[in-house]
Amino acid sequence: SPPPLLPLQPSSSSNSLPPPPSSSSNILEHHASLQTSLLSSLTSMSSQLKTNSQAFSDSLEKDKEVMLAAQDKLDANLTTMKKEGGRLGGYGKKGKGMVWITVGLVGAVAAMWVGMFLLIKVT
């Protein structure tokens, strides 16, 4: 199972910075501290992004394997369905022929019956 994706959020330390000081040396120290804090936060977020990207890539690779396996099975099913469709078409044609043979035989028997009936009545 791939590692869970981590949210890309800055650390809470960058949200709780003190207001900037007023003297120039304090301002430089404050800016250096702020830059260090931002650099640390960016480094952490880039690390999280890299981890998430690798996990997403692994997940996509597994999905690709599943999709290829499903495609192979669908192709095999399509081939089988086409073959069976051809066989069923042949049975349909045979069935229609048998219906017409049956109708013809019933008609012939009915005609012979009428003929025999008339023959018996006339003689």
Short mmCIF file of C-alpha atoms in Angstrom, two decimals:
data_model
loop_
_atom_site.label_atom_id
_atom_site.label_comp_id
_atom_site.label_asym_id
_atom_site.label_seq_id
_atom_site.Cartn_x
_atom_site.Cartn_y
_atom_site.Cartn_z
CA SER A 1 0.00 0.00 0.00
CA PRO A 2 1.47 3.40 -0.92
CA PRO A 3 2.14 5.86 1.89
CA PRO A 4 -0.70 8.31 2.53
CA LEU A 5 -0.44 11.68 0.83
CA LEU A 6 0.63 14.49 3.13
CA PRO A 7 -1.07 17.88 3.00
CA LEU A 8 1.03 20.71 1.61
CA GLN A 9 0.72 23.26 4.39
CA PRO A 10 3.32 25.58 5.85
CA SER A 11 4.41 24.81 9.38
CA SER A 12 2.61 26.60 12.20
CA SER A 13 5.84 28.42 13.23
CA SER A 14 5.55 30.82 10.27
CA ASN A 15 2.07 31.86 11.42
CA SER A 16 3.20 32.94 14.89
CA LEU A 17 6.01 35.37 14.05
CA PRO A 18 6.43 38.43 16.29
CA PRO A 19 5.93 41.90 14.82
CA PRO A 20 9.08 43.38 13.20
CA PRO A 21 11.40 45.34 15.56
CA SER A 22 12.30 48.99 15.08
CA SER A 23 16.15 49.19 15.24
CA SER A 24 18.19 48.33 12.13
CA SER A 25 20.21 45.49 13.75
CA ASN A 26 17.01 44.01 15.14
CA ILE A 27 15.38 44.38 11.71
CA LEU A 28 18.28 42.46 10.11
CA GLU A 29 18.02 39.75 12.75
CA HIS A 30 14.27 39.60 12.29
CA HIS A 31 14.60 39.29 8.50
CA ALA A 32 17.30 36.61 8.84
CA SER A 33 15.06 34.69 11.25
CA LEU A 34 12.10 35.12 8.93
CA GLN A 35 14.17 33.97 5.94
CA THR A 36 15.39 30.91 7.87
CA SER A 37 11.84 30.09 8.92
CA LEU A 38 10.55 30.46 5.35
CA LEU A 39 13.42 28.39 3.98
CA SER A 40 12.68 25.63 6.49
CA SER A 41 9.00 25.75 5.62
CA LEU A 42 9.71 25.62 1.87
CA THR A 43 12.13 22.73 2.37
CA SER A 44 9.50 20.83 4.36
CA MET A 45 6.80 21.51 1.75
CA SER A 46 9.08 20.47 -1.12
CA SER A 47 9.88 17.24 0.72
CA GLN A 48 6.16 16.59 1.21
CA LEU A 49 5.52 17.38 -2.46
CA LYS A 50 8.22 14.94 -3.53
CA THR A 51 6.79 12.20 -1.29
CA ASN A 52 3.27 12.86 -2.57
CA SER A 53 4.45 12.88 -6.19
CA GLN A 54 6.22 9.55 -5.78
CA ALA A 55 3.16 8.02 -4.07
CA PHE A 56 0.91 9.33 -6.85
CA SER A 57 3.28 7.97 -9.49
CA ASP A 58 3.27 4.54 -7.83
CA SER A 59 -0.52 4.62 -7.66
CA LEU A 60 -0.76 5.53 -11.35
CA GLU A 61 1.59 2.69 -12.27
CA LYS A 62 -0.55 0.17 -10.37
CA ASP A 63 -3.69 1.57 -12.00
CA LYS A 64 -2.04 1.21 -15.41
CA GLU A 65 -1.31 -2.47 -14.72
CA VAL A 66 -4.93 -3.05 -13.67
CA MET A 67 -6.23 -1.26 -16.78
CA LEU A 68 -3.99 -3.34 -19.07
CA ALA A 69 -5.17 -6.58 -17.45
CA ALA A 70 -8.80 -5.48 -17.82
CA GLN A 71 -8.21 -4.56 -21.46
CA ASP A 72 -6.73 -8.00 -22.17
CA LYS A 73 -9.75 -9.69 -20.60
CA LEU A 74 -12.16 -7.47 -22.53
CA ASP A 75 -10.39 -8.27 -25.79
CA ALA A 76 -10.66 -12.00 -25.05
CA ASN A 77 -14.37 -11.59 -24.23
CA LEU A 78 -14.97 -9.65 -27.45
CA THR A 79 -13.35 -12.40 -29.51
CA THR A 80 -15.48 -15.05 -27.78
CA MET A 81 -18.66 -13.00 -28.21
CA LYS A 82 -18.03 -12.52 -31.93
CA LYS A 83 -17.43 -16.26 -32.37
CA GLU A 84 -20.59 -17.16 -30.45
CA GLY A 85 -22.57 -14.52 -32.34
CA GLY A 86 -21.61 -16.21 -35.61
CA ARG A 87 -22.70 -19.59 -34.27
CA LEU A 88 -26.03 -18.21 -33.07
CA GLY A 89 -26.60 -16.61 -36.47
CA GLY A 90 -26.22 -20.07 -38.03
CA TYR A 91 -28.75 -21.54 -35.60
CA GLY A 92 -31.17 -18.73 -36.45
CA LYS A 93 -30.97 -19.51 -40.16
CA LYS A 94 -31.50 -23.22 -39.48
CA GLY A 95 -34.47 -22.41 -37.25
CA LYS A 96 -36.15 -20.29 -39.95
CA GLY A 97 -35.70 -23.13 -42.45
CA MET A 98 -37.30 -25.61 -40.05
CA VAL A 99 -40.29 -23.30 -39.54
CA TRP A 100 -40.95 -23.14 -43.28
CA ILE A 101 -40.57 -26.93 -43.63
CA THR A 102 -43.07 -27.42 -40.80
CA VAL A 103 -45.54 -24.94 -42.33
CA GLY A 104 -45.18 -26.69 -45.71
CA LEU A 105 -45.80 -30.14 -44.21
CA VAL A 106 -48.86 -28.91 -42.27
CA GLY A 107 -50.19 -27.36 -45.49
CA ALA A 108 -49.57 -30.59 -47.41
CA VAL A 109 -51.35 -32.69 -44.76
CA ALA A 110 -54.28 -30.23 -44.76
CA ALA A 111 -54.49 -30.38 -48.56
CA MET A 112 -54.43 -34.20 -48.49
CA TRP A 113 -57.14 -34.23 -45.85
CA VAL A 114 -59.35 -31.96 -47.96
CA GLY A 115 -58.61 -34.14 -50.99
CA MET A 116 -59.51 -37.32 -49.13
CA PHE A 117 -62.65 -35.72 -47.73
CA LEU A 118 -63.78 -34.74 -51.21
CA LEU A 119 -62.87 -38.18 -52.59
CA ILE A 120 -64.95 -39.90 -49.93
CA LYS A 121 -67.94 -37.57 -50.44
CA VAL A 122 -67.89 -37.86 -54.22
CA THR A 123 -67.63 -41.65 -54.29
#
